[in-house]
mmCIF file of C-alpha atoms in Angstrom:
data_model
loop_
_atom_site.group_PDB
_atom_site.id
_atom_site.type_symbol
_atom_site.label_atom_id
_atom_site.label_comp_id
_atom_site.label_asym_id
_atom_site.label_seq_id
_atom_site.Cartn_x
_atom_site.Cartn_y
_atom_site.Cartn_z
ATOM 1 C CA UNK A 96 95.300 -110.045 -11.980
ATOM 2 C CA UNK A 97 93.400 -106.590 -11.470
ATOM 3 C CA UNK A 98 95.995 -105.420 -12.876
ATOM 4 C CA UNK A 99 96.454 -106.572 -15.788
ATOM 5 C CA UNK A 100 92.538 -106.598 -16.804
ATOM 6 C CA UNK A 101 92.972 -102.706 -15.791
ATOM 7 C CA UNK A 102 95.629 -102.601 -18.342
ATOM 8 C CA UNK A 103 94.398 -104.419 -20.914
ATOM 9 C CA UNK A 104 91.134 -101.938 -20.428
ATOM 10 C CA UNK A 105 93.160 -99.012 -21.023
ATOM 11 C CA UNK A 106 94.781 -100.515 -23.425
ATOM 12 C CA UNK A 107 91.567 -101.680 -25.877
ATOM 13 C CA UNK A 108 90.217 -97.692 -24.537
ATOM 14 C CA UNK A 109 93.379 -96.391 -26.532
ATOM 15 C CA UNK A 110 92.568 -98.698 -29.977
ATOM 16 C CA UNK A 111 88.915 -97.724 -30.115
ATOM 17 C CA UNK A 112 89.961 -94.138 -29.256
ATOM 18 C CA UNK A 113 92.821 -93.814 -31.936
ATOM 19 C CA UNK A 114 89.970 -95.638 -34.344
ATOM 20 C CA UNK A 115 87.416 -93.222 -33.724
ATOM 21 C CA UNK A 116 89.639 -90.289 -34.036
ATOM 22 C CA UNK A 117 91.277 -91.463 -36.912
ATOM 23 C CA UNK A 118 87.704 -92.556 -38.606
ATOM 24 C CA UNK A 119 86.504 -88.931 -38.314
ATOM 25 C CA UNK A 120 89.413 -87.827 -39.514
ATOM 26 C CA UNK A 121 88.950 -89.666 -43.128
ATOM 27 C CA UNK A 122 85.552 -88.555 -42.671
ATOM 28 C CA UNK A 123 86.174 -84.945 -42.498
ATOM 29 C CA UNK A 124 89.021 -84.824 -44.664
ATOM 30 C CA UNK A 125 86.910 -87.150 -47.664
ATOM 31 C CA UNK A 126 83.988 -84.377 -47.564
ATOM 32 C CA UNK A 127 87.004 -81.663 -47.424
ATOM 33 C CA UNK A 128 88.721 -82.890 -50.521
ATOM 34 C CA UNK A 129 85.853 -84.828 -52.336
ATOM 35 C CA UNK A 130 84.966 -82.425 -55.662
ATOM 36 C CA UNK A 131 82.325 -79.705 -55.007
ATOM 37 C CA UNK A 132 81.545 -79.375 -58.450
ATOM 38 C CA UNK A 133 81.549 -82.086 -61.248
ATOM 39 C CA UNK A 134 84.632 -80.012 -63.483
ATOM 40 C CA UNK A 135 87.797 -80.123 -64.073
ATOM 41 C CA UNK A 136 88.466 -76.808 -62.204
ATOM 42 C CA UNK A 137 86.816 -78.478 -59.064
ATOM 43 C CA UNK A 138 89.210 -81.280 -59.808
ATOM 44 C CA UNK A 139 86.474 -83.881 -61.224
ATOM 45 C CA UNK A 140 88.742 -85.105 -63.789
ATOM 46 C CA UNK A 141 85.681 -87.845 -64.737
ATOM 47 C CA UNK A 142 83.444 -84.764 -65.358
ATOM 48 C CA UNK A 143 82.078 -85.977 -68.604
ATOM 49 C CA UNK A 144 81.486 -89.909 -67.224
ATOM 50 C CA UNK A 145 80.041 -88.256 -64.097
ATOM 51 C CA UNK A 146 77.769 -85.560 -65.919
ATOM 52 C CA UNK A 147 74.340 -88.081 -65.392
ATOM 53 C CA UNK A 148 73.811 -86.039 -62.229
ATOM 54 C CA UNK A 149 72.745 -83.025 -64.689
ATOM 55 C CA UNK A 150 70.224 -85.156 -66.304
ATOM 56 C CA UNK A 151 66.312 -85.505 -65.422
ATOM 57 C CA UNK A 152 65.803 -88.326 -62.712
ATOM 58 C CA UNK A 153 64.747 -91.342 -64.800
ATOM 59 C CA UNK A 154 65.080 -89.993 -67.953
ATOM 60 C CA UNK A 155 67.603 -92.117 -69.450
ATOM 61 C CA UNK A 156 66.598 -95.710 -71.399
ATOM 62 C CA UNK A 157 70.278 -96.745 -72.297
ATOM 63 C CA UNK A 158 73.530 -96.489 -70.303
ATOM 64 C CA UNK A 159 77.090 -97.594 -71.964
ATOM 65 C CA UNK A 160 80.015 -98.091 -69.460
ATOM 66 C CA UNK A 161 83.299 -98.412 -69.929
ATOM 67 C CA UNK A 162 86.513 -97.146 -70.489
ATOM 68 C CA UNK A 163 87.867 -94.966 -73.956
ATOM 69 C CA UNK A 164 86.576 -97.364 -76.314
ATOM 70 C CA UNK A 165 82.881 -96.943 -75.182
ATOM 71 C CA UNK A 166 83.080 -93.348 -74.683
ATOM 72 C CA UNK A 167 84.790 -92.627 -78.313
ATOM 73 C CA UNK A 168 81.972 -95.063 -80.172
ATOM 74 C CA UNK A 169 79.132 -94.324 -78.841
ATOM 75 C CA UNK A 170 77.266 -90.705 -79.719
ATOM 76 C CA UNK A 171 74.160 -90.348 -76.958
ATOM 77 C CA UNK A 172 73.040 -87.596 -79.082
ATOM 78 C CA UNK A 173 73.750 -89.193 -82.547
ATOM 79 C CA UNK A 174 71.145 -92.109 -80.868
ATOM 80 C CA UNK A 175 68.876 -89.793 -80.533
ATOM 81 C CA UNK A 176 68.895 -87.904 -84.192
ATOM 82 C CA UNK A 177 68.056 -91.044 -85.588
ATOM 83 C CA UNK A 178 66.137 -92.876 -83.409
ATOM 84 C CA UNK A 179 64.699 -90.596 -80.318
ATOM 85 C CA UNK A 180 66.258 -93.024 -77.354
ATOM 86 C CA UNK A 181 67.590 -91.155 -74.755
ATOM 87 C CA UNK A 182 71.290 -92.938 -73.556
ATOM 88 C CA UNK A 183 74.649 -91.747 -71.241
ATOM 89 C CA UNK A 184 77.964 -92.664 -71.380
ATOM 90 C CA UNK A 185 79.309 -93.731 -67.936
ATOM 91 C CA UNK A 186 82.957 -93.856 -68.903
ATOM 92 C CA UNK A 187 86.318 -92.770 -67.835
ATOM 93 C CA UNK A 188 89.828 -93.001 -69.032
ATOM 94 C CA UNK A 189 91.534 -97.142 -68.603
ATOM 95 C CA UNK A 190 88.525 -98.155 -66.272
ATOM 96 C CA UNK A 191 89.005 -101.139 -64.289
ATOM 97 C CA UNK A 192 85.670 -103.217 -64.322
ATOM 98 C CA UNK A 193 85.594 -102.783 -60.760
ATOM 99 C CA UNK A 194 84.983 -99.102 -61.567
ATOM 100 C CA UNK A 195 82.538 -99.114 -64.119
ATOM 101 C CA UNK A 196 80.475 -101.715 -61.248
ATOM 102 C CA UNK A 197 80.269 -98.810 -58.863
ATOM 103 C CA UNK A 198 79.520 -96.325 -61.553
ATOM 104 C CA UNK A 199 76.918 -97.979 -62.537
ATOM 105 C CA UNK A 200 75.799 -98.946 -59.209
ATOM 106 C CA UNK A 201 75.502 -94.749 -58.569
ATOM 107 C CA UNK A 202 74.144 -94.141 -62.438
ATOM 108 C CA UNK A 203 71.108 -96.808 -61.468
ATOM 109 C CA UNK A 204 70.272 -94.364 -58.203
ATOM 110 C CA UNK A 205 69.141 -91.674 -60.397
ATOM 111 C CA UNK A 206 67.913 -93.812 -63.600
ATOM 112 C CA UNK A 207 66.418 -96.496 -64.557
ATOM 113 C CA UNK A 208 67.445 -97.567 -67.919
ATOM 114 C CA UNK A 209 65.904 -100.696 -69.619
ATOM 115 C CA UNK A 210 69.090 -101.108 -71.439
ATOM 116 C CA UNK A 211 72.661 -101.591 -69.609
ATOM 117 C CA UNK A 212 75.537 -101.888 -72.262
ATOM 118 C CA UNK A 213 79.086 -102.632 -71.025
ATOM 119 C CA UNK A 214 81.872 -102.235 -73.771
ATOM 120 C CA UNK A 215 84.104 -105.506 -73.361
ATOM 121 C CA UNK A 216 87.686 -104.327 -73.855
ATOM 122 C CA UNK A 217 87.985 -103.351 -70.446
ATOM 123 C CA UNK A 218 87.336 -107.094 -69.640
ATOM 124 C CA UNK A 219 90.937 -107.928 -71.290
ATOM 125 C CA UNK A 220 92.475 -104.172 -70.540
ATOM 126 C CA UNK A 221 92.108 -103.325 -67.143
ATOM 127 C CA UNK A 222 95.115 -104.090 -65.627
ATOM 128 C CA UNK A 223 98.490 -106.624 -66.320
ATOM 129 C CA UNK A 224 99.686 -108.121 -69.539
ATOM 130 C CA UNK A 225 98.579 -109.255 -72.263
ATOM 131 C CA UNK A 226 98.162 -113.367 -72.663
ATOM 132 C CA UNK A 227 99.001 -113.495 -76.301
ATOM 133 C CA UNK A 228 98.402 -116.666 -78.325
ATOM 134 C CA UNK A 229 102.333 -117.259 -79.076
ATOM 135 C CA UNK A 230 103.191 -117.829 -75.821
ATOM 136 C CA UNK A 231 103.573 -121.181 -74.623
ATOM 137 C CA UNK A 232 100.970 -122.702 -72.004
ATOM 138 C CA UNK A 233 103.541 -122.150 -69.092
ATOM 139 C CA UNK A 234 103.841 -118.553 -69.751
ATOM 140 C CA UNK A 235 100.681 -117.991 -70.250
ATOM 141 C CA UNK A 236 99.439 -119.494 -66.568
ATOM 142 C CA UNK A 237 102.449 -117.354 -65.216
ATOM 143 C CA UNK A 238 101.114 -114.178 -66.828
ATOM 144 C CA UNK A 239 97.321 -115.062 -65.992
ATOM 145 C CA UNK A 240 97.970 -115.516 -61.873
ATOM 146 C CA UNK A 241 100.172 -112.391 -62.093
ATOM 147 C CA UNK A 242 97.288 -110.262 -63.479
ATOM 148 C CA UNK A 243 95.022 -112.283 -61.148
ATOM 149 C CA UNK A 244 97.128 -110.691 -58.254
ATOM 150 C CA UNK A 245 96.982 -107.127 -59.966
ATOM 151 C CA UNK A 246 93.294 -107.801 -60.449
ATOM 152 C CA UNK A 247 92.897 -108.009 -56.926
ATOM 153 C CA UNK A 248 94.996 -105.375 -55.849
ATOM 154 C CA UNK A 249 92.690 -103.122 -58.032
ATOM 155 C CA UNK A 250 89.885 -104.608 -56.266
ATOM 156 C CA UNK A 251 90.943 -103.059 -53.288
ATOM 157 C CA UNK A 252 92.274 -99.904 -54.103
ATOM 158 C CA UNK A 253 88.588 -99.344 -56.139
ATOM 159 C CA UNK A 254 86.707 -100.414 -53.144
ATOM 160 C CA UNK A 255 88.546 -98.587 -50.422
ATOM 161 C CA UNK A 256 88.867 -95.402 -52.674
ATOM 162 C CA UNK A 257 84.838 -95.568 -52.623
ATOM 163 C CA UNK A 258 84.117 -95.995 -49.440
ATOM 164 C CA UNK A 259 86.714 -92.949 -48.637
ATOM 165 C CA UNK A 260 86.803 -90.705 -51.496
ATOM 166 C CA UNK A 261 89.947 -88.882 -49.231
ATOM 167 C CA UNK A 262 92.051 -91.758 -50.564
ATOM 168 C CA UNK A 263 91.098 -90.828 -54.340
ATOM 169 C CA UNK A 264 91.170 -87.140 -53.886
ATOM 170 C CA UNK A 265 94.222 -86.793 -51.644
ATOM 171 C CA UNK A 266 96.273 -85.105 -54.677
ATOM 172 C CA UNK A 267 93.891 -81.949 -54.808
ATOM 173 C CA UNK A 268 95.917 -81.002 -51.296
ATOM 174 C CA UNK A 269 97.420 -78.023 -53.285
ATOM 175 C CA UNK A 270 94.120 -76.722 -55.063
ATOM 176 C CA UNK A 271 92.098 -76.803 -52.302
ATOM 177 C CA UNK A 272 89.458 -73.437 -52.739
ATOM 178 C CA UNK A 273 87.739 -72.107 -49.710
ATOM 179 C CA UNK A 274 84.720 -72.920 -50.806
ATOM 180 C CA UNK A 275 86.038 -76.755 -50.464
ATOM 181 C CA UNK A 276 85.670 -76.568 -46.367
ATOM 182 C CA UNK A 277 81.659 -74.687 -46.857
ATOM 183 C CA UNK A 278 80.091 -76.010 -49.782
ATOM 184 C CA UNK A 279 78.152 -79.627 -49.999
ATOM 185 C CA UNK A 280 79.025 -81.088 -53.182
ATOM 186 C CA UNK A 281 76.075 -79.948 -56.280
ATOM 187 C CA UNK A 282 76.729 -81.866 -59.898
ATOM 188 C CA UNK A 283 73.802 -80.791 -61.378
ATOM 189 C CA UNK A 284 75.517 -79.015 -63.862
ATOM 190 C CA UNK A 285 74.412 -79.825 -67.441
ATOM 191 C CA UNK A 286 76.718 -81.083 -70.126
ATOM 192 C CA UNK A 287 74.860 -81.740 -73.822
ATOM 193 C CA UNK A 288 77.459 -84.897 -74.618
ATOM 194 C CA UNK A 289 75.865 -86.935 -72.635
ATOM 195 C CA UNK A 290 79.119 -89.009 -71.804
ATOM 196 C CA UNK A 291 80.147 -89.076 -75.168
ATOM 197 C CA UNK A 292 84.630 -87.463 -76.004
ATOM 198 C CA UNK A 293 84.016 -85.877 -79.196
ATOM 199 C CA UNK A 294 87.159 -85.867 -81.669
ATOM 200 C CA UNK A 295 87.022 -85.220 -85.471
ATOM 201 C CA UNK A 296 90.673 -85.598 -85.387
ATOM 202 C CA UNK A 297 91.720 -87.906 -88.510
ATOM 203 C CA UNK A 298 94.524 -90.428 -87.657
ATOM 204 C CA UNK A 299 94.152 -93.601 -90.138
ATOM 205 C CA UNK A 300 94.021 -97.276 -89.296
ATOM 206 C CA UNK A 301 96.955 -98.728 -91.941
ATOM 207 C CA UNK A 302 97.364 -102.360 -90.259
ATOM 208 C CA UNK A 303 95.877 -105.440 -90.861
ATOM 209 C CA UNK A 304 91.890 -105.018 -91.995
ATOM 210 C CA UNK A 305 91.846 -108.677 -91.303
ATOM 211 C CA UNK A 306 92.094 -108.500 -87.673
ATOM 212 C CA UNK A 307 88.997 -110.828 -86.677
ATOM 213 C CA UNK A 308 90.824 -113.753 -88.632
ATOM 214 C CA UNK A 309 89.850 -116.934 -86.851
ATOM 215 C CA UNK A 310 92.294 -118.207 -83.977
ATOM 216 C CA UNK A 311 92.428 -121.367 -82.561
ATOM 217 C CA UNK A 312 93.106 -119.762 -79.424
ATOM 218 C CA UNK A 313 90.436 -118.258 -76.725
ATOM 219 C CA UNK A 314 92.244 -115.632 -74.330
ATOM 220 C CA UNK A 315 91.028 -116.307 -71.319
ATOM 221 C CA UNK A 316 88.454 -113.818 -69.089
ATOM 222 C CA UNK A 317 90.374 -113.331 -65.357
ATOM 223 C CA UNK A 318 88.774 -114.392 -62.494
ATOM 224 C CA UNK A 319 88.206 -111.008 -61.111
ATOM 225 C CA UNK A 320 86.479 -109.811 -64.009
ATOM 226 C CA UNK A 321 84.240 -112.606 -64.186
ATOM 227 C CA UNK A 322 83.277 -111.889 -60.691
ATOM 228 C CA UNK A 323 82.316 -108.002 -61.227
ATOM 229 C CA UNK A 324 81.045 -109.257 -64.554
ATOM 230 C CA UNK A 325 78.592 -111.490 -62.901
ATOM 231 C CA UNK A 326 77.862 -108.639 -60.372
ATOM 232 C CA UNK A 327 77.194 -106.421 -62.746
ATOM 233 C CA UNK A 328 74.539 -109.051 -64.216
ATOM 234 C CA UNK A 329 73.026 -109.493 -61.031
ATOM 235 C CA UNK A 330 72.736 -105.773 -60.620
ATOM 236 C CA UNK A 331 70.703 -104.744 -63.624
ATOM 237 C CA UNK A 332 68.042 -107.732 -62.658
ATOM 238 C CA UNK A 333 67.743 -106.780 -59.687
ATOM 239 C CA UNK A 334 66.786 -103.166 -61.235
ATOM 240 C CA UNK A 335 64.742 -104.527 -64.329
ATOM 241 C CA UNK A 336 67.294 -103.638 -67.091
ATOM 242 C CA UNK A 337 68.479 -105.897 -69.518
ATOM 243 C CA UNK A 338 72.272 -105.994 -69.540
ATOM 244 C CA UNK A 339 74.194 -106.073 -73.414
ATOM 245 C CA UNK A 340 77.953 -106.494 -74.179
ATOM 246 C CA UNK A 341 79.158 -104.496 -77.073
ATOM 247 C CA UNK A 342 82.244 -104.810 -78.789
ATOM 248 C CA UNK A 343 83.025 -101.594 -80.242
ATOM 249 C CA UNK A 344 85.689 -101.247 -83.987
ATOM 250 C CA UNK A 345 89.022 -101.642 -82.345
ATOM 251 C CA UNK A 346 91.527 -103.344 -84.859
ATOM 252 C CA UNK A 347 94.068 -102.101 -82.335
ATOM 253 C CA UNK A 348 92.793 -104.123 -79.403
ATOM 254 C CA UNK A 349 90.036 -106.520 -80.756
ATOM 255 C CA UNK A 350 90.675 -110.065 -82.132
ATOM 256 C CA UNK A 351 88.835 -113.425 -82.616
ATOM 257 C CA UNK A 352 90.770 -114.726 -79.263
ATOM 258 C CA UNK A 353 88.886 -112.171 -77.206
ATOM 259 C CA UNK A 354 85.633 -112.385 -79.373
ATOM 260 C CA UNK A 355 85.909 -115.887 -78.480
ATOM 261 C CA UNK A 356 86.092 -115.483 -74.326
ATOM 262 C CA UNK A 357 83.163 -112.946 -74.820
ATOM 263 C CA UNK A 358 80.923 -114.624 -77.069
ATOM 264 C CA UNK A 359 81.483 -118.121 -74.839
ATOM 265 C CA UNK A 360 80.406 -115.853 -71.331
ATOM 266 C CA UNK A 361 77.527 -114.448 -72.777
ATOM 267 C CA UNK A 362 76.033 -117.607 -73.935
ATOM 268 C CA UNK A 363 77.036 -118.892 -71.162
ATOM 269 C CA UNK A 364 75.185 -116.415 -69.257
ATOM 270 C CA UNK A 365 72.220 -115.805 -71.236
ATOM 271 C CA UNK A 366 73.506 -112.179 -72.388
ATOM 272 C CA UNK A 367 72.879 -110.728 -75.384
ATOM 273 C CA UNK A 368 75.833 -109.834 -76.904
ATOM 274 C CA UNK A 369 76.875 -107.617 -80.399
ATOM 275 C CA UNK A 370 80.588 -107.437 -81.862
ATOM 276 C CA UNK A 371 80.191 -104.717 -84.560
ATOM 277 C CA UNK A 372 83.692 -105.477 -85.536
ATOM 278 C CA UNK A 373 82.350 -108.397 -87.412
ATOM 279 C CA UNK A 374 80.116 -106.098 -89.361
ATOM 280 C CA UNK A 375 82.639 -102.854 -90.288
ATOM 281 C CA UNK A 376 82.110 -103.307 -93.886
ATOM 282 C CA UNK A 377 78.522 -103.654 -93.011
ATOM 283 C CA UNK A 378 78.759 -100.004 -91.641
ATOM 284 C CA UNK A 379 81.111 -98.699 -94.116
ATOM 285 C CA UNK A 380 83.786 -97.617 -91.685
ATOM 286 C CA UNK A 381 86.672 -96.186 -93.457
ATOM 287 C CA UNK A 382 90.045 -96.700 -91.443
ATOM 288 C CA UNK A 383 91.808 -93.660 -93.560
ATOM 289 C CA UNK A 384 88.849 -91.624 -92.240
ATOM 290 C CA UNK A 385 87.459 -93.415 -89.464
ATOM 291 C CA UNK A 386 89.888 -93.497 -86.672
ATOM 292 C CA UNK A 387 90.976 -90.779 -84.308
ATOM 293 C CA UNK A 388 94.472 -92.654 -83.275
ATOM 294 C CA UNK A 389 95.544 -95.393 -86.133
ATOM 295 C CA UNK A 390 92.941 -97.965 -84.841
ATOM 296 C CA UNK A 391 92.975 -97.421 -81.101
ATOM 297 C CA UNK A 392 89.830 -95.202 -80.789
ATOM 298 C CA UNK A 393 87.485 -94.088 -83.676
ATOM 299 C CA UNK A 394 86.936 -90.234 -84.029
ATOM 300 C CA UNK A 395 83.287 -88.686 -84.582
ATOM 301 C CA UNK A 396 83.230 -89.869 -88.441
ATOM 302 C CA UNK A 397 83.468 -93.243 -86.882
ATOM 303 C CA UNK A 398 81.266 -92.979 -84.005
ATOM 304 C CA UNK A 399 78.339 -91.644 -86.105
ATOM 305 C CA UNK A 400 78.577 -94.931 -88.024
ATOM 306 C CA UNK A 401 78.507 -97.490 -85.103
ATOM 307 C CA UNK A 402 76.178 -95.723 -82.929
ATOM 308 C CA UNK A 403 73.627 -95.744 -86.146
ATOM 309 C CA UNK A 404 74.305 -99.890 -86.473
ATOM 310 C CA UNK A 405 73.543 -99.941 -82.020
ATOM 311 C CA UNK A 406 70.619 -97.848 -82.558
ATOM 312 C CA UNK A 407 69.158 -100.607 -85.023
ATOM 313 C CA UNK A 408 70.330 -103.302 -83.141
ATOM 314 C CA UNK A 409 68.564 -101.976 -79.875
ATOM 315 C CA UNK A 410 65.538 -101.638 -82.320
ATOM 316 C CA UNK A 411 65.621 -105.253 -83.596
ATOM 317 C CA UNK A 412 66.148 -106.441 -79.880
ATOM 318 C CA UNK A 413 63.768 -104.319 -77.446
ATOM 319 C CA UNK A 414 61.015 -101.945 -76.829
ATOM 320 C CA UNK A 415 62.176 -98.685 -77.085
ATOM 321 C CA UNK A 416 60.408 -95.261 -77.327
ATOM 322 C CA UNK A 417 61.103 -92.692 -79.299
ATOM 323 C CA UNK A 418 60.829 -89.581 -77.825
ATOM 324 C CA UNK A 419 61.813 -87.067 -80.303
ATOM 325 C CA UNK A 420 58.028 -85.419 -80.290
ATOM 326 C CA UNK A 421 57.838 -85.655 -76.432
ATOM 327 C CA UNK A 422 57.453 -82.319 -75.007
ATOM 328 C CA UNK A 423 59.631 -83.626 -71.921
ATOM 329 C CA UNK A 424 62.630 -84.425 -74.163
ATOM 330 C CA UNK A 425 62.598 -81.096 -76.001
ATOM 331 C CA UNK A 426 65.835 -80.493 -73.920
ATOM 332 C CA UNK A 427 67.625 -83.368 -76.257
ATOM 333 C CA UNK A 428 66.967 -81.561 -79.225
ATOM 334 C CA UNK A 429 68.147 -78.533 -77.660
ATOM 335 C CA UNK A 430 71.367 -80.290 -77.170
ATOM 336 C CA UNK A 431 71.887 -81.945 -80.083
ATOM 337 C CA UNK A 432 71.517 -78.592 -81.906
ATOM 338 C CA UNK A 433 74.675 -77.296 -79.675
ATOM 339 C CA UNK A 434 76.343 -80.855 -80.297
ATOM 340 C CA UNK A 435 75.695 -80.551 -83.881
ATOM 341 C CA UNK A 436 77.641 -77.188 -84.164
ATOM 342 C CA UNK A 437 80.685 -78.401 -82.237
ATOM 343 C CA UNK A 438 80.982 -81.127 -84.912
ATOM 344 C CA UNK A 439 80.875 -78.114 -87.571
ATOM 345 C CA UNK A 440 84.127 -76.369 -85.763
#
């Protein structure tokens, strides 16, 4: 009997050994391989979404997140020009909704924005396929638990990937600098875009102009993105902000059937919510000139457009301050100046 409580000992003494060893391990190797700078030579490929860090602590009164389509519609700095609001663009490339959670969750440790905007086509794009409206019922369930499983699955490689940055970095193994074993990480390096992909490349939009035409059908929100959805509600209450959705121009991947889901949630929900693709003629956006990608994304042209018709919307809905004559701005007018000459090239 001794015996076998001896070994069992030894045995639970190994586990919590291995554990602790393997625990510092992930810990050392995370702070080893985690970015040192936010740039793409530090291998911060999310410099741009990440770039709040360079901003004044509680500077910033509006914060979009989301993926492609909210950082290619939304100007910070064209905001500002016209209406003195200071606003970021906490975006990255195909971001799961689980991602732009915990990037805002970090973005609200430095600011405190009265606005929170999330862009809604990552609610239908994150992962999986698409439900489309032609499919019978069967097909559709089928298609809806499958990207309920992926949904998941992204749940946990987002989570675990931010509680151990090793498991995000691990690819930088083979540009590893020295200065990646000594140096704590600083991001406090200041880019003037604010968030915001600038492209005045000019590829038109030739489909269907029609492309909110009213459905019968409502594609349906998965559960998992209802869940961070809700979180992300319960998050900006919790800090004072109001939280928006915004559907940005997107002929490519915008239709009634997703207006639909959207529209139903935020009413639903008590959430304010603006489609501007129900008001493109209303901003005069050209699809010849418009669009940086036939219809997927729009290009600066665009932008300019829709982020004047936000700007007036946030003006018709809440208290904003202008800041253009503040002597603690005069930074933003610096960097629109440099913005404004990038647009010129």
């Amino acid at each position: 009997m001794e015996k076998n409580k001896k070994l069992i000992t030894q045995r639970i003494s190994k586990v919590i050994c291995f554990l602790l060893i393997f625990t510092a391990f992930l810990g050392i190797g995370s702070k080893i391989f985690i970015p040192k700078k936010n740039s793409a030579e530090y291998g911060n490929k999310n410099y741009y979404g990440n770039s709040y860090h360079g901003e004044r602590a509680n500077s910033i009164d509006i914060v979009v997140v989301g993926n492609s389509s909210a950082y290619k519609s939304f100007s910070p700095l064209e905001l500002w020009n016209k209406y003195g609001y200071t606003s970021f663009v906490c975006g990255a490339p195909a971001q799961k909704i689980q991602e732009g959670y915990y990037m805002l969750e970090n973005f609200l440790k430095e600011q405190k924005p009265k606005v929170v905007i999330y862009e809604t086509e990552g609610i239908f794009n994150s992962y999986g396929k698409k439900i489309k409206s032609s499919y019978n019922q069967a097909k559709r369930d089928l298609i809806f638990l499958s990207n309920e499983i992926d949904g998941i699955n992204a749940t946990l490689d987002v989570v675990t990937a931010n509680i151990c940055p090793l498991l995000k970095y691990h690819n930088r193994w083979s540009s590893l600098k020295p200065e990646d074993f000594t140096l704590e990480p600083d991001y406090s390096k200041h880019y003037v875009s604010k968030g915001y992909v600038l492209t005045n490349k000019v590829k038109p939009y030739r489909g269907n102009k029609n492309y909110m035409k009213p459905s019968d059908y409502t594609t349906p929100i998965q559960y998992t993105n209802l869940y961070y959805l809700n979180k992300m509600k319960e998050l900006c209450d919790k800090n004072g902000a109001e939280f928006v959705l915004m559907s940005s121009p997107l002929p490519r991947a915008w239709n009634d059937e997703r207006h639909k889901a959207v529209k139903a949630y935020a009413e639903k929900n008590n959430i304010k919510y603006l489609d501007t693709n129900l008001y493109i003629d209303e901003m005069k956006i050209d699809w010849s000139k418009d669009s940086s990608d036939k219809g997927y994304h729009l290009n600066m042209y665009g932008a300019k457009k829709n982020t004047a018709f936000v700007g007036k919307y946030l003006t018709d809905n809440f208290k904003l301050t202008d800041h253009r004559g503040d002597k603690e701005f005069s930074q933003w007018n610096k960097d629109y100046k440099i913005y404004s000459n990038k647009k010129i090239k």
